[in-house]
């Protein structure tokens, strides 16, 4: 039985150097090599298959991470505890218990592994770009692309990493001006979730369809942060009369703030990862100890309080009471709130970063 490769050689009348016996040996070696390759014994084939499988596995992890986060978020939006404080502004519980703590250790461990794999996948391009920075760092186009990659990496990594990026953007003593400017976008322009998620969250929170509750609801958010996004809407008049809103509410033009679907799941793992990264990143990236002005417990408490929008509703009420006699300072009035959705009066304002940019370089004194 002839092997196709050898048959081709014979038909082409290829001549092998040396004696006829050496020619036969060369043909034999080629034949064995092809047969070995066809049987799967070539290490290069195995390596190629390994790289392909790794890539596919990474895509599966990425897709599963996004799907699981969305499914878990929708289950949180529709849970009874989420809608337990409608039209009330009570003092939220001081101690936050993360929903993941009630799950079995197997589920928590599986999610932790999945989350770590996802973060490795997200940070891998930035790590590679950082590794070759000494070679291409002087190129302005590469530097611009590198900073864009930095911001997009923090955005894809989730709300906890976005919060750290926001803190980095306020540390000009540690980072160059172009890094500060790039990371400052995390304070204003966060990633947005789909309108489908917003609809499910609002309807689960108040037990009514979006059309029953609002005359108008803008699908495109007017702003988005690391934890939630805001839509402008108009309440129906009957909502003020049926006890859906707090007593005394007379406004209908409102801002509706909705938690992002992935924040609750991500924070269950990210705290440990972030502080482990901070403890080692200083010596690796900056060549010196990296000290943050807060401990892990304080950061965790601040983060978890932002996961319950009842805290924001409570704080707005406290601000309004504390500044009640000062007519030069006003705060939004809360119409109703749950853990995942906050409805408050619409107010026109300007970003704090815009105000700071106007007085950049100005010296202030407190006396």
Short mmCIF file of N, CA and C in Angstrom, two decimals, residues 70-206:
data_model
loop_
_atom_site.label_atom_id
_atom_site.label_comp_id
_atom_site.label_asym_id
_atom_site.label_seq_id
_atom_site.Cartn_x
_atom_site.Cartn_y
_atom_site.Cartn_z
N UNK A 70 -26.17 37.70 35.52
CA UNK A 70 -27.47 38.24 35.16
C UNK A 70 -28.59 37.44 35.82
N UNK A 71 -28.50 36.11 35.78
CA UNK A 71 -29.53 35.28 36.39
C UNK A 71 -29.61 35.51 37.89
N UNK A 72 -28.43 35.61 38.53
CA UNK A 72 -28.42 35.84 39.98
C UNK A 72 -28.99 37.21 40.31
N UNK A 73 -28.65 38.21 39.50
CA UNK A 73 -29.14 39.56 39.76
C UNK A 73 -30.66 39.60 39.64
N UNK A 74 -31.22 38.97 38.61
CA UNK A 74 -32.66 38.98 38.44
C UNK A 74 -33.35 38.26 39.58
N UNK A 75 -32.71 37.21 40.12
CA UNK A 75 -33.30 36.52 41.28
C UNK A 75 -33.27 37.41 42.50
N UNK A 76 -32.22 38.24 42.64
CA UNK A 76 -32.17 39.17 43.76
C UNK A 76 -33.23 40.26 43.62
N UNK A 77 -33.43 40.75 42.40
CA UNK A 77 -34.42 41.78 42.18
C UNK A 77 -35.81 41.30 42.55
N UNK A 78 -36.07 40.01 42.32
CA UNK A 78 -37.42 39.50 42.54
C UNK A 78 -37.59 38.85 43.90
N UNK A 79 -36.58 38.94 44.76
CA UNK A 79 -36.68 38.32 46.08
C UNK A 79 -37.58 39.15 46.98
N UNK A 80 -38.27 38.53 47.95
CA UNK A 80 -39.16 39.28 48.83
C UNK A 80 -38.45 40.35 49.62
N UNK A 81 -37.19 40.10 50.03
CA UNK A 81 -36.47 41.08 50.85
C UNK A 81 -36.21 42.37 50.10
N UNK A 82 -36.17 42.29 48.77
CA UNK A 82 -35.87 43.49 47.98
C UNK A 82 -37.02 44.49 48.05
N UNK A 83 -38.24 44.00 48.09
CA UNK A 83 -39.39 44.90 48.05
C UNK A 83 -40.03 45.08 49.42
N UNK A 84 -39.30 44.77 50.48
CA UNK A 84 -39.87 44.82 51.82
C UNK A 84 -39.97 46.23 52.36
N UNK A 85 -39.27 47.22 51.75
CA UNK A 85 -39.25 48.56 52.34
C UNK A 85 -39.77 49.59 51.34
N UNK A 86 -40.72 49.21 50.52
CA UNK A 86 -41.29 50.14 49.57
C UNK A 86 -41.98 51.27 50.32
N UNK A 87 -41.74 52.51 49.82
CA UNK A 87 -42.38 53.70 50.37
C UNK A 87 -42.06 53.93 51.84
N UNK A 88 -40.89 53.47 52.28
CA UNK A 88 -40.45 53.71 53.65
C UNK A 88 -39.00 54.18 53.62
N UNK A 89 -38.64 54.99 54.60
CA UNK A 89 -37.23 55.34 54.75
C UNK A 89 -36.86 55.08 56.19
N UNK A 90 -36.58 53.84 56.49
CA UNK A 90 -36.16 53.46 57.82
C UNK A 90 -34.65 53.34 57.84
N UNK A 91 -34.10 53.27 59.06
CA UNK A 91 -32.65 53.09 59.17
C UNK A 91 -32.32 51.67 58.72
N UNK A 92 -31.56 51.53 57.65
CA UNK A 92 -31.20 50.18 57.18
C UNK A 92 -30.36 49.46 58.23
N UNK A 93 -30.30 48.15 58.17
CA UNK A 93 -29.48 47.40 59.13
C UNK A 93 -28.01 47.79 59.02
N UNK A 94 -27.36 47.95 60.16
CA UNK A 94 -25.95 48.36 60.17
C UNK A 94 -25.05 47.26 59.62
N UNK A 95 -25.39 46.03 59.90
CA UNK A 95 -24.56 44.91 59.45
C UNK A 95 -25.14 44.32 58.18
N UNK A 96 -24.32 44.27 57.15
CA UNK A 96 -24.75 43.74 55.87
C UNK A 96 -24.37 42.26 55.78
N UNK A 97 -25.35 41.45 55.44
CA UNK A 97 -25.08 40.03 55.24
C UNK A 97 -25.22 39.73 53.75
N UNK A 98 -24.12 39.34 53.15
CA UNK A 98 -24.11 39.10 51.71
C UNK A 98 -24.94 37.86 51.39
N UNK A 99 -25.79 37.93 50.35
CA UNK A 99 -26.63 36.76 50.01
C UNK A 99 -25.83 35.51 49.73
N UNK A 100 -24.58 35.63 49.28
CA UNK A 100 -23.79 34.45 48.98
C UNK A 100 -23.41 33.67 50.24
N UNK A 101 -23.46 34.32 51.39
CA UNK A 101 -23.10 33.63 52.63
C UNK A 101 -24.12 32.55 53.00
N UNK A 102 -25.32 32.67 52.44
CA UNK A 102 -26.36 31.68 52.71
C UNK A 102 -26.30 30.48 51.77
N UNK A 103 -25.42 30.53 50.80
CA UNK A 103 -25.28 29.42 49.87
C UNK A 103 -24.27 28.40 50.41
N UNK A 104 -24.32 27.18 49.88
CA UNK A 104 -23.42 26.13 50.34
C UNK A 104 -21.98 26.46 49.96
N UNK A 105 -21.04 25.84 50.68
CA UNK A 105 -19.62 26.13 50.42
C UNK A 105 -19.21 25.67 49.02
N UNK A 106 -19.91 24.66 48.51
CA UNK A 106 -19.58 24.19 47.16
C UNK A 106 -19.93 25.26 46.13
N UNK A 107 -21.09 25.88 46.28
CA UNK A 107 -21.50 26.94 45.36
C UNK A 107 -20.55 28.13 45.47
N UNK A 108 -20.20 28.49 46.71
CA UNK A 108 -19.30 29.63 46.90
C UNK A 108 -17.92 29.34 46.32
N UNK A 109 -17.43 28.13 46.51
CA UNK A 109 -16.11 27.78 45.98
C UNK A 109 -16.13 27.75 44.46
N UNK A 110 -17.20 27.21 43.89
CA UNK A 110 -17.30 27.15 42.43
C UNK A 110 -17.35 28.55 41.83
N UNK A 111 -18.11 29.44 42.47
CA UNK A 111 -18.19 30.80 41.95
C UNK A 111 -16.85 31.52 42.11
N UNK A 112 -16.15 31.26 43.22
CA UNK A 112 -14.85 31.89 43.43
C UNK A 112 -13.86 31.49 42.34
N UNK A 113 -13.84 30.20 42.01
CA UNK A 113 -12.95 29.72 40.94
C UNK A 113 -13.33 30.36 39.62
N UNK A 114 -14.63 30.39 39.34
CA UNK A 114 -15.10 31.00 38.09
C UNK A 114 -14.74 32.47 38.04
N UNK A 115 -14.90 33.17 39.16
CA UNK A 115 -14.60 34.61 39.20
C UNK A 115 -13.11 34.87 38.98
N UNK A 116 -12.27 34.05 39.61
CA UNK A 116 -10.82 34.21 39.44
C UNK A 116 -10.43 33.97 37.98
N UNK A 117 -11.00 32.93 37.37
CA UNK A 117 -10.70 32.64 35.97
C UNK A 117 -11.12 33.80 35.08
N UNK A 118 -12.27 34.38 35.37
CA UNK A 118 -12.75 35.51 34.58
C UNK A 118 -11.81 36.71 34.73
N UNK A 119 -11.37 37.01 35.95
CA UNK A 119 -10.49 38.15 36.17
C UNK A 119 -9.12 37.94 35.51
N UNK A 120 -8.64 36.70 35.54
CA UNK A 120 -7.38 36.40 34.84
C UNK A 120 -7.55 36.66 33.35
N UNK A 121 -8.69 36.24 32.81
CA UNK A 121 -8.98 36.46 31.40
C UNK A 121 -9.05 37.96 31.09
N UNK A 122 -9.65 38.74 31.98
CA UNK A 122 -9.81 40.18 31.76
C UNK A 122 -8.47 40.91 31.85
N UNK A 123 -7.66 40.56 32.85
CA UNK A 123 -6.42 41.29 33.10
C UNK A 123 -5.25 40.80 32.25
N UNK A 124 -5.40 39.67 31.57
CA UNK A 124 -4.28 39.13 30.80
C UNK A 124 -3.79 40.09 29.71
N UNK A 125 -4.68 40.69 28.89
CA UNK A 125 -4.18 41.63 27.88
C UNK A 125 -3.44 42.82 28.49
N UNK A 126 -3.96 43.34 29.60
CA UNK A 126 -3.30 44.49 30.23
C UNK A 126 -1.95 44.08 30.81
N UNK A 127 -1.87 42.88 31.38
CA UNK A 127 -0.59 42.40 31.91
C UNK A 127 0.45 42.26 30.80
N UNK A 128 0.02 41.74 29.65
CA UNK A 128 0.95 41.61 28.52
C UNK A 128 1.38 42.98 28.01
N UNK A 129 0.41 43.92 27.91
CA UNK A 129 0.74 45.27 27.46
C UNK A 129 1.69 45.96 28.43
N UNK A 130 1.55 45.69 29.72
CA UNK A 130 2.45 46.28 30.71
C UNK A 130 3.85 45.69 30.59
N UNK A 131 3.92 44.41 30.23
CA UNK A 131 5.22 43.75 30.13
C UNK A 131 6.06 44.33 29.00
N UNK A 132 5.41 44.74 27.92
CA UNK A 132 6.17 45.29 26.79
C UNK A 132 6.20 46.82 26.82
N UNK A 133 5.67 47.42 27.88
CA UNK A 133 5.69 48.87 28.00
C UNK A 133 7.10 49.45 27.93
N UNK A 134 8.13 48.84 28.56
CA UNK A 134 9.49 49.40 28.45
C UNK A 134 9.99 49.50 27.01
N UNK A 135 9.46 48.68 26.13
CA UNK A 135 9.91 48.70 24.73
C UNK A 135 9.16 49.73 23.89
N UNK A 136 7.87 49.94 24.19
CA UNK A 136 7.04 50.80 23.35
C UNK A 136 6.46 51.99 24.10
N UNK A 137 6.89 52.19 25.35
CA UNK A 137 6.31 53.24 26.17
C UNK A 137 6.51 54.64 25.63
N UNK A 138 7.52 54.87 24.82
CA UNK A 138 7.78 56.21 24.27
C UNK A 138 6.90 56.54 23.08
N UNK A 139 6.22 55.55 22.54
CA UNK A 139 5.34 55.78 21.40
C UNK A 139 4.02 56.37 21.90
N UNK A 140 3.66 57.60 21.50
CA UNK A 140 2.43 58.22 22.02
C UNK A 140 1.16 57.46 21.66
N UNK A 141 1.13 56.83 20.48
CA UNK A 141 -0.05 56.06 20.10
C UNK A 141 -0.21 54.82 20.97
N UNK A 142 0.93 54.18 21.27
CA UNK A 142 0.86 53.00 22.14
C UNK A 142 0.44 53.42 23.55
N UNK A 143 0.97 54.54 24.01
CA UNK A 143 0.62 55.03 25.35
C UNK A 143 -0.88 55.33 25.43
N UNK A 144 -1.43 55.94 24.39
CA UNK A 144 -2.86 56.24 24.37
C UNK A 144 -3.68 54.95 24.38
N UNK A 145 -3.28 53.97 23.56
CA UNK A 145 -4.00 52.69 23.54
C UNK A 145 -3.87 51.98 24.88
N UNK A 146 -2.70 52.08 25.50
CA UNK A 146 -2.47 51.42 26.79
C UNK A 146 -3.39 51.98 27.86
N UNK A 147 -3.57 53.30 27.90
CA UNK A 147 -4.44 53.92 28.90
C UNK A 147 -5.91 53.56 28.64
N UNK A 148 -6.30 53.47 27.38
CA UNK A 148 -7.66 53.03 27.07
C UNK A 148 -7.88 51.59 27.52
N UNK A 149 -6.87 50.75 27.33
CA UNK A 149 -6.95 49.37 27.79
C UNK A 149 -7.04 49.29 29.30
N UNK A 150 -6.31 50.17 29.99
CA UNK A 150 -6.36 50.22 31.45
C UNK A 150 -7.78 50.50 31.94
N UNK A 151 -8.42 51.52 31.36
CA UNK A 151 -9.77 51.89 31.78
C UNK A 151 -10.77 50.78 31.45
N UNK A 152 -10.70 50.24 30.25
CA UNK A 152 -11.64 49.19 29.86
C UNK A 152 -11.46 47.93 30.72
N UNK A 153 -10.22 47.66 31.15
CA UNK A 153 -9.98 46.51 32.02
C UNK A 153 -10.65 46.69 33.36
N UNK A 154 -10.54 47.88 33.95
CA UNK A 154 -11.21 48.15 35.22
C UNK A 154 -12.72 48.07 35.06
N UNK A 155 -13.25 48.56 33.94
CA UNK A 155 -14.69 48.53 33.73
C UNK A 155 -15.19 47.09 33.61
N UNK A 156 -14.48 46.25 32.87
CA UNK A 156 -14.90 44.86 32.69
C UNK A 156 -14.71 44.04 33.96
N UNK A 157 -13.77 44.45 34.81
CA UNK A 157 -13.50 43.68 36.03
C UNK A 157 -14.61 43.78 37.06
N UNK A 158 -15.42 44.84 37.00
CA UNK A 158 -16.54 44.93 37.93
C UNK A 158 -16.46 46.13 38.85
N UNK A 159 -17.52 46.30 39.65
CA UNK A 159 -17.68 47.52 40.45
C UNK A 159 -16.59 47.70 41.49
N UNK A 160 -16.13 46.61 42.11
CA UNK A 160 -15.10 46.74 43.15
C UNK A 160 -13.80 47.29 42.56
N UNK A 161 -13.42 46.79 41.41
CA UNK A 161 -12.20 47.28 40.77
C UNK A 161 -12.40 48.69 40.23
N UNK A 162 -13.61 49.03 39.82
CA UNK A 162 -13.88 50.39 39.38
C UNK A 162 -13.75 51.36 40.54
N UNK A 163 -14.16 50.95 41.73
CA UNK A 163 -14.00 51.80 42.91
C UNK A 163 -12.53 52.04 43.21
N UNK A 164 -11.73 51.00 43.10
CA UNK A 164 -10.29 51.16 43.31
C UNK A 164 -9.71 52.08 42.24
N UNK A 165 -10.16 51.93 40.99
CA UNK A 165 -9.71 52.81 39.93
C UNK A 165 -10.08 54.26 40.19
N UNK A 166 -11.27 54.49 40.75
CA UNK A 166 -11.68 55.84 41.11
C UNK A 166 -10.76 56.42 42.18
N UNK A 167 -10.39 55.59 43.12
CA UNK A 167 -9.47 56.06 44.17
C UNK A 167 -8.09 56.35 43.58
N UNK A 168 -7.63 55.48 42.66
CA UNK A 168 -6.35 55.74 41.99
C UNK A 168 -6.37 57.08 41.27
N UNK A 169 -7.54 57.44 40.69
CA UNK A 169 -7.62 58.69 39.91
C UNK A 169 -7.49 59.93 40.78
N UNK A 170 -7.57 59.75 42.09
CA UNK A 170 -7.42 60.88 43.01
C UNK A 170 -6.08 60.85 43.74
N UNK A 171 -5.12 60.11 43.17
CA UNK A 171 -3.80 60.02 43.79
C UNK A 171 -2.71 60.48 42.81
N UNK A 172 -2.64 61.79 42.54
CA UNK A 172 -1.58 62.28 41.64
C UNK A 172 -0.19 62.14 42.22
N UNK A 173 -0.10 61.83 43.52
CA UNK A 173 1.22 61.62 44.11
C UNK A 173 1.79 60.25 43.77
N UNK A 174 0.95 59.37 43.22
CA UNK A 174 1.39 58.01 42.89
C UNK A 174 1.47 57.74 41.40
N UNK A 175 0.63 58.42 40.61
CA UNK A 175 0.53 58.09 39.20
C UNK A 175 0.75 59.32 38.33
N UNK A 176 1.21 59.13 37.09
CA UNK A 176 1.42 60.24 36.15
C UNK A 176 0.11 60.93 35.81
N UNK A 177 0.17 62.17 35.33
CA UNK A 177 -1.06 62.93 35.00
C UNK A 177 -1.94 62.24 33.97
N UNK A 178 -1.36 61.61 32.95
CA UNK A 178 -2.20 60.98 31.93
C UNK A 178 -2.95 59.78 32.48
N UNK A 179 -2.35 59.08 33.45
CA UNK A 179 -3.05 57.96 34.09
C UNK A 179 -4.21 58.49 34.94
N UNK A 180 -3.97 59.57 35.67
CA UNK A 180 -5.02 60.18 36.49
C UNK A 180 -6.19 60.63 35.61
N UNK A 181 -5.88 61.27 34.49
CA UNK A 181 -6.93 61.74 33.59
C UNK A 181 -7.72 60.57 33.01
N UNK A 182 -7.03 59.50 32.63
CA UNK A 182 -7.73 58.35 32.05
C UNK A 182 -8.65 57.69 33.08
N UNK A 183 -8.15 57.48 34.29
CA UNK A 183 -8.94 56.81 35.31
C UNK A 183 -10.08 57.68 35.84
N UNK A 184 -9.99 59.00 35.66
CA UNK A 184 -11.05 59.88 36.14
C UNK A 184 -12.37 59.62 35.41
N UNK A 185 -12.30 59.02 34.21
CA UNK A 185 -13.53 58.70 33.49
C UNK A 185 -14.36 57.66 34.23
N UNK A 186 -13.74 56.89 35.11
CA UNK A 186 -14.47 55.88 35.88
C UNK A 186 -15.43 56.53 36.88
N UNK A 187 -15.20 57.82 37.19
CA UNK A 187 -16.08 58.49 38.15
C UNK A 187 -17.38 58.96 37.50
N UNK A 188 -17.39 59.09 36.18
CA UNK A 188 -18.56 59.65 35.52
C UNK A 188 -19.19 58.71 34.51
N UNK A 189 -18.38 58.01 33.77
CA UNK A 189 -18.89 57.21 32.64
C UNK A 189 -18.65 55.74 32.89
N UNK A 190 -19.53 55.13 33.69
CA UNK A 190 -19.42 53.71 33.96
C UNK A 190 -20.15 52.89 32.92
N UNK A 191 -19.93 51.58 32.90
CA UNK A 191 -20.64 50.70 31.96
C UNK A 191 -22.13 50.66 32.28
N UNK A 192 -22.94 50.43 31.28
CA UNK A 192 -24.40 50.40 31.45
C UNK A 192 -24.90 48.98 31.25
N UNK A 193 -26.03 48.68 31.88
CA UNK A 193 -26.68 47.40 31.64
C UNK A 193 -27.88 47.62 30.73
N UNK A 194 -28.47 46.54 30.26
CA UNK A 194 -29.54 46.62 29.27
C UNK A 194 -30.83 47.13 29.90
N UNK A 195 -31.71 47.65 29.06
CA UNK A 195 -33.00 48.13 29.54
C UNK A 195 -33.86 46.98 30.05
N UNK A 196 -33.63 45.77 29.54
CA UNK A 196 -34.36 44.60 30.01
C UNK A 196 -34.12 44.38 31.50
N UNK A 197 -32.87 44.53 31.93
CA UNK A 197 -32.54 44.37 33.35
C UNK A 197 -33.22 45.45 34.18
N UNK A 198 -33.21 46.69 33.68
CA UNK A 198 -33.88 47.78 34.39
C UNK A 198 -35.37 47.50 34.54
N UNK A 199 -36.00 47.06 33.48
CA UNK A 199 -37.44 46.77 33.54
C UNK A 199 -37.74 45.69 34.58
N UNK A 200 -36.99 44.60 34.54
CA UNK A 200 -37.21 43.51 35.50
C UNK A 200 -37.01 44.01 36.93
N UNK A 201 -35.98 44.81 37.16
CA UNK A 201 -35.68 45.29 38.50
C UNK A 201 -36.80 46.17 39.04
N UNK A 202 -37.27 47.12 38.24
CA UNK A 202 -38.31 48.06 38.69
C UNK A 202 -39.62 47.32 38.92
N UNK A 203 -40.01 46.45 37.99
CA UNK A 203 -41.28 45.74 38.12
C UNK A 203 -41.27 44.77 39.29
N UNK A 204 -40.12 44.13 39.55
CA UNK A 204 -40.03 43.23 40.71
C UNK A 204 -40.05 44.01 42.01
N UNK A 205 -39.46 45.21 42.01
CA UNK A 205 -39.40 46.00 43.24
C UNK A 205 -40.76 46.51 43.66
N UNK A 206 -41.59 46.95 42.70
CA UNK A 206 -42.84 47.62 43.04
C UNK A 206 -44.08 46.82 42.68
#
